[in-house]
Short mmCIF file of C-alpha atoms and ligand atoms in Angstrom, two decimals:
data_model
loop_
_atom_site.label_atom_id
_atom_site.label_comp_id
_atom_site.label_asym_id
_atom_site.label_seq_id
_atom_site.Cartn_x
_atom_site.Cartn_y
_atom_site.Cartn_z
CA MET A 6 111.03 88.73 47.40
CA SER A 7 109.71 91.22 44.67
CA PRO A 8 105.99 90.60 43.77
CA GLN A 9 104.58 90.29 39.89
CA PRO A 10 102.99 93.54 39.13
CA GLU A 11 100.44 91.84 36.81
CA GLN A 12 99.28 89.23 39.35
CA ALA A 13 95.73 89.32 40.74
CA THR A 14 95.32 90.27 44.35
CA GLN A 15 92.87 87.54 45.64
CA ALA A 16 92.48 86.78 49.76
CA GLY A 17 92.80 84.10 51.10
CA ALA A 18 94.83 81.09 52.22
CA LEU A 19 97.22 77.95 49.69
CA LEU A 20 97.85 74.94 50.97
CA VAL A 21 100.77 73.04 49.92
CA VAL A 22 101.20 69.00 50.05
CA ASN A 23 104.41 67.49 49.53
CA ALA A 24 103.30 63.55 50.01
CA GLY A 25 105.82 61.73 50.23
CA SER A 26 106.00 57.45 51.19
CA SER A 27 106.04 57.93 54.78
CA SER A 28 105.42 61.02 55.88
CA LEU A 29 103.17 64.08 54.13
CA LYS A 30 104.98 67.93 54.57
CA PHE A 31 102.15 70.53 54.28
CA SER A 32 102.11 73.90 54.60
CA ILE A 33 99.71 77.19 54.22
CA TYR A 34 100.67 80.25 52.75
CA ARG A 35 98.28 83.78 52.25
CA ALA A 36 97.93 85.71 49.33
CA THR A 37 99.03 88.41 50.09
CA ALA A 38 97.89 92.42 48.80
CA ASP A 39 100.88 92.55 45.99
CA GLY A 40 100.53 89.18 44.91
CA ASP A 41 103.03 87.66 46.84
CA VAL A 42 102.27 84.67 49.14
CA ALA A 43 103.43 84.55 52.83
CA LEU A 44 103.89 81.59 55.07
CA ALA A 45 101.07 80.97 57.55
CA LEU A 46 102.15 77.69 58.74
CA ARG A 47 103.65 74.58 57.99
CA GLY A 48 103.80 70.90 59.63
CA GLN A 49 103.42 67.31 58.79
CA ILE A 50 102.35 64.20 59.47
CA GLU A 51 105.27 61.26 60.00
CA GLY A 52 104.20 57.61 60.41
CA LEU A 53 102.46 56.61 57.76
CA GLY A 54 101.74 53.77 57.46
CA SER A 55 102.48 53.02 60.74
CA ARG A 56 101.91 55.46 64.03
CA PRO A 57 101.00 58.91 62.63
CA ARG A 58 102.00 61.24 64.09
CA PHE A 59 100.67 65.41 63.23
CA SER A 60 102.38 68.34 64.05
CA ALA A 61 102.21 72.42 63.03
CA LYS A 62 104.56 75.19 63.93
CA ASN A 63 103.22 79.03 62.95
CA ALA A 64 105.73 81.05 60.64
CA GLY A 65 107.91 82.02 63.60
CA GLY A 66 108.99 78.51 64.39
CA GLU A 67 106.55 77.58 67.50
CA THR A 68 104.40 74.19 67.63
CA ILE A 69 100.94 75.14 67.52
CA ALA A 70 99.86 71.46 67.02
CA GLU A 71 101.38 68.03 68.39
CA GLU A 72 98.72 64.44 68.17
CA ASP A 73 99.45 61.47 67.92
CA TRP A 74 96.59 60.28 65.25
CA SER A 75 95.48 56.77 65.50
CA VAL A 76 93.20 56.44 63.00
CA ALA A 77 92.71 52.82 61.09
CA ASP A 78 93.44 53.33 58.12
CA THR A 79 97.30 55.17 57.75
CA ARG A 80 96.99 55.64 54.14
CA VAL A 81 97.63 59.04 52.67
CA ASP A 82 94.29 58.89 50.16
CA GLY A 83 92.23 57.63 53.74
CA GLN A 84 91.26 59.11 56.98
CA VAL A 85 94.78 60.81 57.67
CA LEU A 86 93.90 63.10 55.08
CA ASP A 87 90.50 63.65 55.67
CA ARG A 88 91.45 64.47 59.13
CA LEU A 89 94.36 66.92 58.08
CA LEU A 90 91.95 68.73 55.54
CA GLY A 91 89.12 68.87 58.92
CA TRP A 92 92.48 70.40 60.55
CA VAL A 93 93.20 73.33 57.95
CA THR A 94 89.61 74.20 57.03
CA GLY A 95 89.11 73.89 61.31
CA TRP A 96 92.37 76.27 61.76
CA LEU A 97 91.66 78.69 58.66
CA GLY A 98 87.67 79.49 60.33
CA ASP A 99 86.23 81.96 57.89
CA GLU A 100 89.05 82.27 55.65
CA PRO A 101 88.76 80.81 51.92
CA LEU A 102 91.04 78.27 51.00
CA LEU A 103 91.68 79.63 47.29
CA ALA A 104 93.81 76.34 46.02
CA VAL A 105 95.98 73.67 46.71
CA GLY A 106 99.34 73.30 45.09
CA HIS A 107 100.82 69.77 45.45
CA ARG A 108 104.55 68.91 44.60
CA VAL A 109 104.41 66.40 42.01
CA VAL A 110 107.82 64.71 41.05
CA HIS A 111 106.78 63.99 37.27
CA GLY A 112 105.51 66.30 34.62
CA GLY A 113 106.67 64.14 32.01
CA ALA A 114 107.92 65.35 28.17
CA ASP A 115 104.90 67.93 28.12
CA PHE A 116 104.57 69.72 31.42
CA ALA A 117 106.50 72.56 30.82
CA ALA A 118 104.71 74.78 34.27
CA PRO A 119 102.21 74.27 36.75
CA VAL A 120 99.02 73.21 35.43
CA LEU A 121 95.45 73.39 36.69
CA ILE A 122 94.39 70.12 37.51
CA ASP A 123 91.21 69.09 36.44
CA ALA A 124 89.99 65.33 35.37
CA ALA A 125 91.40 65.33 31.89
CA VAL A 126 94.81 66.31 33.45
CA LEU A 127 95.11 63.78 36.35
CA ARG A 128 94.41 60.80 34.02
CA GLU A 129 98.06 62.55 32.34
CA LEU A 130 99.47 62.59 35.27
CA GLU A 131 98.59 58.62 36.26
CA ALA A 132 99.92 57.69 33.02
CA LEU A 133 103.07 59.05 34.13
CA THR A 134 103.34 56.40 36.63
CA PRO A 135 105.56 54.15 35.45
CA LEU A 136 108.32 57.05 34.42
CA ALA A 137 108.06 57.29 38.54
CA PRO A 138 106.28 54.35 39.80
CA LEU A 139 107.41 54.92 43.82
CA HIS A 140 106.64 58.33 43.97
CA GLN A 141 104.09 59.42 41.23
CA PRO A 142 101.20 57.93 42.89
CA LEU A 143 101.93 58.98 46.36
CA ASN A 144 101.75 62.74 44.71
CA LEU A 145 98.66 61.81 43.57
CA ALA A 146 96.80 59.96 46.17
CA PRO A 147 96.16 63.48 47.56
CA VAL A 148 94.80 65.15 45.06
CA ARG A 149 92.67 62.57 44.06
CA ALA A 150 90.79 62.76 47.90
CA ILE A 151 90.80 66.50 48.33
CA ALA A 152 88.43 66.21 44.52
CA ALA A 153 86.01 64.09 46.49
CA ALA A 154 85.95 65.93 50.08
CA HIS A 155 86.55 69.95 48.16
CA PRO A 156 85.39 69.50 44.42
CA HIS A 157 85.15 72.95 43.91
CA VAL A 158 88.76 73.92 45.40
CA PRO A 159 90.94 74.60 42.42
CA GLN A 160 93.89 72.17 42.49
CA VAL A 161 97.62 72.69 40.84
CA ALA A 162 100.67 70.17 40.39
CA CYS A 163 103.69 71.66 40.45
CA PHE A 164 106.63 69.13 38.24
CA ASP A 165 109.71 68.64 39.71
CA THR A 166 110.43 68.35 35.90
CA ALA A 167 108.66 71.77 34.38
CA PHE A 168 112.10 73.61 34.81
CA HIS A 169 114.14 71.74 32.66
CA ARG A 170 111.46 71.32 29.72
CA GLY A 171 113.08 74.13 28.05
CA ARG A 172 116.39 72.85 27.73
CA PRO A 173 118.14 72.60 23.90
CA ALA A 174 115.99 69.46 23.14
CA ILE A 175 120.17 67.61 23.01
CA ALA A 176 120.36 68.26 26.83
CA ASP A 177 116.99 65.38 27.04
CA ARG A 178 117.92 62.91 24.46
CA LEU A 179 119.80 59.53 25.55
CA ALA A 180 122.11 57.78 22.65
CA LEU A 181 119.04 55.24 22.61
CA PRO A 182 116.98 54.38 19.42
CA GLN A 183 114.21 56.92 18.26
CA THR A 184 111.29 54.90 19.71
CA ILE A 185 112.82 54.76 22.82
CA HIS A 186 112.85 58.52 23.11
CA ASP A 187 109.47 58.18 21.83
CA GLU A 188 107.97 55.98 24.76
CA GLY A 189 109.54 58.95 27.18
CA ILE A 190 112.64 57.41 28.30
CA ARG A 191 114.77 60.84 28.14
CA ARG A 192 116.17 62.58 30.40
CA TYR A 193 114.18 65.41 32.42
CA GLY A 194 115.77 66.61 35.12
CA PHE A 195 114.26 66.94 39.14
CA HIS A 196 114.62 69.56 41.75
CA GLY A 197 113.20 71.87 39.52
CA SER A 198 110.93 74.19 41.87
CA SER A 199 114.22 75.00 44.05
CA TYR A 200 115.78 75.67 40.97
CA ALA A 201 113.55 78.32 39.76
CA TYR A 202 113.21 79.59 43.45
CA ILE A 203 116.93 80.59 43.19
CA ALA A 204 117.20 81.36 39.65
CA ARG A 205 114.28 84.14 41.14
CA ALA A 206 116.17 84.67 44.56
CA LEU A 207 119.27 85.74 42.87
CA LYS A 208 117.86 89.12 41.67
CA ASP A 209 117.49 90.31 44.64
CA ALA A 210 120.72 88.31 46.38
CA ALA A 211 123.13 88.27 44.01
CA PRO A 212 121.99 90.34 40.91
CA ALA A 213 125.23 90.79 39.22
CA ILE A 214 124.88 86.85 38.27
CA ALA A 215 121.30 86.46 38.21
CA ASP A 216 121.33 86.91 34.52
CA GLY A 217 124.58 85.15 33.82
CA ARG A 218 126.01 82.01 33.67
CA VAL A 219 125.31 80.03 37.28
CA VAL A 220 125.58 76.65 38.44
CA ILE A 221 123.53 76.26 41.40
CA ALA A 222 124.10 72.82 43.76
CA HIS A 223 121.35 72.06 45.74
CA LEU A 224 122.59 69.56 47.92
CA GLY A 225 120.83 67.34 50.20
CA ASN A 226 119.65 64.20 51.09
CA GLY A 227 118.91 63.82 47.13
CA ALA A 228 121.14 66.00 45.67
CA SER A 229 121.57 67.42 41.71
CA MET A 230 123.16 70.46 40.22
CA CYS A 231 122.02 72.40 37.98
CA ALA A 232 123.30 74.86 34.94
CA ILE A 233 121.02 77.70 34.51
CA ARG A 234 121.64 80.86 31.72
CA GLY A 235 119.50 84.32 32.08
CA GLY A 236 117.21 82.00 34.90
CA LYS A 237 116.77 79.50 32.70
CA SER A 238 117.13 75.82 33.04
CA VAL A 239 120.63 74.80 30.74
CA GLU A 240 121.06 71.34 31.69
CA THR A 241 121.43 69.01 35.01
CA SER A 242 122.69 66.21 36.64
CA MET A 243 120.03 64.29 37.03
CA GLY A 244 118.48 62.35 33.96
CA PHE A 245 115.90 59.92 33.78
CA THR A 246 115.14 59.39 36.82
CA ALA A 247 116.50 60.82 40.49
CA LEU A 248 119.55 58.67 40.77
CA ASP A 249 121.87 59.69 38.25
CA GLY A 250 124.21 62.46 38.97
CA LEU A 251 126.04 63.15 42.42
CA VAL A 252 126.68 61.08 45.00
CA MET A 253 123.32 61.44 47.48
CA GLY A 254 122.59 60.16 50.98
CA THR A 255 121.43 56.82 50.18
CA ARG A 256 121.54 56.65 45.93
CA CYS A 257 124.37 56.02 44.48
CA GLY A 258 124.61 58.92 41.64
CA ALA A 259 125.57 58.16 37.90
CA LEU A 260 126.58 54.81 37.40
CA ASP A 261 127.54 52.32 34.13
CA PRO A 262 124.38 50.61 33.46
CA GLY A 263 127.07 47.75 32.79
CA VAL A 264 126.50 47.59 36.68
CA ILE A 265 123.26 46.84 36.65
CA LEU A 266 123.72 43.77 34.25
CA HIS A 267 126.49 42.53 35.94
CA LEU A 268 124.29 42.38 39.36
CA ILE A 269 121.64 41.05 37.55
CA ARG A 270 124.17 38.24 35.47
CA GLU A 271 126.82 37.58 38.17
CA HIS A 272 124.82 38.25 41.27
CA GLY A 273 120.94 37.02 40.59
CA MET A 274 119.28 40.06 41.70
CA THR A 275 115.67 40.70 41.01
CA ALA A 276 114.93 44.26 39.63
CA GLU A 277 113.34 45.06 43.13
CA ALA A 278 116.80 43.98 44.83
CA VAL A 279 118.93 46.78 42.42
CA GLU A 280 116.04 49.32 43.01
CA ASN A 281 116.69 48.99 46.63
CA LEU A 282 120.69 48.42 46.22
CA LEU A 283 120.62 51.53 44.10
CA TYR A 284 117.82 53.87 45.99
CA HIS A 285 117.99 52.91 49.60
CA GLN A 286 121.61 51.17 50.40
CA ALA A 287 123.93 53.69 48.27
CA GLY A 288 125.73 56.50 48.44
CA LEU A 289 126.98 57.99 51.41
CA LEU A 290 125.16 54.97 53.30
CA GLY A 291 126.67 52.08 50.97
CA VAL A 292 130.34 53.63 51.24
CA SER A 293 130.44 54.32 54.62
CA GLY A 294 128.54 51.75 56.08
CA ILE A 295 127.76 54.02 58.75
CA SER A 296 125.00 56.67 57.43
CA SER A 297 122.99 58.91 55.22
CA ASP A 298 123.67 62.06 57.35
CA ILE A 299 126.90 64.12 56.64
CA ARG A 300 126.76 65.38 60.07
CA ASP A 301 127.55 61.76 61.04
CA LEU A 302 130.53 61.47 58.48
CA LEU A 303 131.67 64.56 59.26
CA ASP A 304 131.68 63.43 63.16
CA SER A 305 133.15 60.39 62.60
CA ASP A 306 136.86 59.48 61.77
CA ASP A 307 136.29 55.86 60.71
CA ASP A 308 137.96 55.79 56.93
CA ALA A 309 135.31 54.79 54.99
CA ALA A 310 133.17 58.12 56.43
CA ARG A 311 136.06 59.78 54.80
CA THR A 312 136.01 58.07 51.45
CA ALA A 313 132.29 58.29 51.39
CA ILE A 314 132.81 62.17 51.78
CA ASP A 315 135.66 62.20 49.40
CA LEU A 316 133.35 60.40 46.55
CA PHE A 317 130.53 62.89 47.26
CA VAL A 318 132.97 66.23 46.55
CA TYR A 319 134.70 65.28 44.19
CA SER A 320 131.19 64.08 42.32
CA ILE A 321 130.51 67.69 42.50
CA GLY A 322 133.75 69.20 40.87
CA ARG A 323 133.44 66.42 38.08
CA GLU A 324 129.21 68.10 37.44
CA LEU A 325 130.26 71.17 37.87
CA GLY A 326 132.90 70.90 34.99
CA ALA A 327 130.70 69.84 33.08
CA LEU A 328 127.63 72.20 33.44
CA CYS A 329 130.58 74.71 32.91
CA ALA A 330 131.48 72.48 29.85
CA ALA A 331 127.26 73.43 28.94
CA LEU A 332 127.15 76.82 29.56
CA GLY A 333 130.28 77.62 28.13
CA GLY A 334 132.33 79.20 31.42
CA LEU A 335 130.75 80.13 34.72
CA ASP A 336 129.94 83.61 36.12
CA GLY A 337 128.91 82.21 39.77
CA LEU A 338 128.17 78.86 42.09
CA VAL A 339 125.70 78.50 44.44
CA PHE A 340 124.83 76.54 46.91
CA THR A 341 121.81 75.70 48.79
CA ALA A 342 119.52 72.59 50.57
CA GLY A 343 121.06 71.38 54.02
CA ILE A 344 124.19 69.99 53.65
CA GLY A 345 124.56 73.56 50.66
CA GLU A 346 123.54 75.78 53.20
CA ASN A 347 125.23 73.98 56.46
CA ALA A 348 128.33 72.21 55.40
CA VAL A 349 131.04 74.90 55.98
CA SER A 350 134.08 72.43 55.26
CA ILE A 351 132.47 70.60 52.04
CA ARG A 352 131.21 74.18 50.43
CA GLU A 353 134.89 74.93 51.51
CA ARG A 354 136.36 71.70 49.22
CA VAL A 355 134.06 72.29 46.66
CA CYS A 356 135.38 75.94 45.92
CA ARG A 357 139.64 75.13 47.10
CA ASP A 358 139.14 72.52 44.16
CA ALA A 359 137.42 74.64 42.21
CA ALA A 360 139.74 77.08 41.79
CA TRP A 361 141.04 76.37 38.17
CA LEU A 362 137.60 77.91 37.74
CA GLY A 363 138.33 81.51 38.77
CA ILE A 364 136.79 80.88 42.57
CA ASP A 365 138.81 82.42 45.61
CA LEU A 366 136.69 81.47 48.64
CA ASP A 367 136.83 84.08 50.99
CA ASP A 368 137.01 82.02 54.80
CA ALA A 369 135.33 84.29 57.44
CA ALA A 370 132.86 84.39 54.97
CA ASN A 371 132.08 80.40 54.15
CA ARG A 372 132.38 80.32 57.88
CA LYS A 373 129.50 83.34 58.48
CA GLY A 374 127.01 81.12 55.57
CA GLY A 375 127.49 84.09 53.55
CA PRO A 376 125.82 84.93 50.95
CA CYS A 377 128.66 85.47 49.01
CA ILE A 378 131.59 83.38 50.27
CA THR A 379 134.06 84.86 47.66
CA THR A 380 136.62 87.48 47.61
CA PRO A 381 135.96 90.89 46.25
CA GLU A 382 139.02 89.62 43.12
CA SER A 383 137.65 86.26 42.33
CA ALA A 384 136.67 85.80 38.79
CA VAL A 385 133.78 83.65 39.52
CA SER A 386 131.60 84.36 42.52
CA ALA A 387 130.41 81.74 44.91
CA TRP A 388 127.18 82.27 47.30
CA VAL A 389 124.53 80.49 50.05
CA VAL A 390 121.04 81.12 48.83
CA PRO A 391 118.67 79.05 51.19
CA THR A 392 116.06 77.24 49.16
CA ASN A 393 112.51 77.57 49.41
CA GLU A 394 110.24 74.99 47.81
CA GLU A 395 107.30 75.36 49.17
CA TYR A 396 107.14 79.12 48.56
CA MET A 397 107.69 78.47 45.08
CA ILE A 398 104.57 76.37 45.03
CA ALA A 399 102.17 78.00 46.71
CA LEU A 400 103.20 80.90 44.99
CA ASP A 401 103.07 79.17 41.48
CA THR A 402 99.66 77.98 42.54
CA LEU A 403 98.40 81.32 43.19
CA ARG A 404 99.55 82.42 39.55
CA THR A 405 98.23 79.73 38.01
CA ILE A 406 94.55 79.91 39.43
CA SER A 407 95.13 84.03 39.16
CA ARG A 408 95.52 83.39 35.54
P1 LIG B 9 115.98 66.76 51.56
O1 LIG B 9 115.04 67.87 51.45
O2 LIG B 9 116.37 66.08 50.32
O3 LIG B 9 115.67 65.52 52.64
P2 LIG B 9 117.88 68.31 52.78
O4 LIG B 9 117.54 69.89 52.35
O5 LIG B 9 116.63 68.68 54.25
O6 LIG B 9 117.39 67.16 52.67
O7 LIG B 9 119.26 67.87 53.62
C1 LIG B 9 119.21 66.88 54.19
C2 LIG B 9 120.94 66.56 54.30
O8 LIG B 9 121.77 68.02 55.18
C3 LIG B 9 120.85 66.03 55.59
O9 LIG B 9 122.65 64.92 54.86
C4 LIG B 9 122.13 66.89 56.39
O10 LIG B 9 123.42 66.37 57.12
C5 LIG B 9 122.59 68.03 56.06
N1 LIG B 9 122.46 68.85 57.42
C6 LIG B 9 121.42 69.72 57.57
N2 LIG B 9 121.52 70.83 58.48
C7 LIG B 9 122.99 70.28 58.83
C8 LIG B 9 124.71 71.00 59.95
N3 LIG B 9 123.80 72.28 60.19
N4 LIG B 9 125.20 70.60 58.99
C9 LIG B 9 126.10 69.59 57.81
N5 LIG B 9 124.27 69.16 57.18
C10 LIG B 9 123.75 69.61 57.94
#
């Protein structure tokens, strides 16, 4: 990607941390002389809470470390993180660690950009926990652990929500009383680092549509779509939480809230049981009863697997229509993330269903994986652009500490 001329050119490394419930993914980037960042290695600790296993690969994809970490404390803010930092600083040797960039799910209504974390910011981010109780504490635990062990290393929070904060105010609003809105119950949108990366990547990958009206379909285990105009978010399919919008691997997507009331009243379900259903037992897994992985469903000739895929594709088409309305038209459609980048037949079905929008699929180009998967005559072009959230977090971290 083209570097930004105004950026500083400090030499050193940036650690990117993405902490989840059972695994912590990390990567190390190097700041390059032209203000860009380049991947040095990526790794993960799997089995948090049970048997942590550490592994790392260099930028070429070769495994450079694989270890069982039989530490007593398996929490993300305990010995595991101390050990990770020990490994990272050992690997870096004399190379300075310029900063740590964290993926933080929620920046609330106010954080519209990455932010340098100090004690006051950390308190503000902790106060947002009720908006994302499953993820915010996991994202913030490493911040505290690193601050304690390395108080002089700057830390930057990069939010899943920030990219959507400049949307028209109406897109944030739920049709609920003002007091509830003021309490923070509004539509935020997520997957922001992925959309920011794609918006930037389009300048090189698809300059003809980069400044136009584009819908990005981020189709992974978590899936959402975003309408951008001139590289900025206009609307997105996720709302107050990452449950809304598309059918996902195990999440339900858009759901009549009356269903939840019914489950509570008629099935006697608790909030925890409903939460477990909507986050972990729904979506492709719930409908198919087989798997949350689209590859398993594509390989299956079970009717329920077919229904799950049909529903997934249908939900994408429905969101696409809604996002085109928010944009007032469409110049390009972009597929990204695990399914968007790899599942040829899903892209084909989505594009065929969107023929009414002027999308004319080029079969051979789609099978090849793009980047452009429509014919030269197609009124609206479609593209495959691999996302890279870690790169975006590394670059945003470098820019934030260079300011
Ligand atoms: P997340 O980051 O949300 O966990 P990913 O972006 O890694 O998810 O996407 C995971 C999804 O991508 C899974 O449903 C998986 O089946 C799908 N996927 C990965 N590789 C392929 C492939 N080669 N063909 C089809 N689907 C794939």
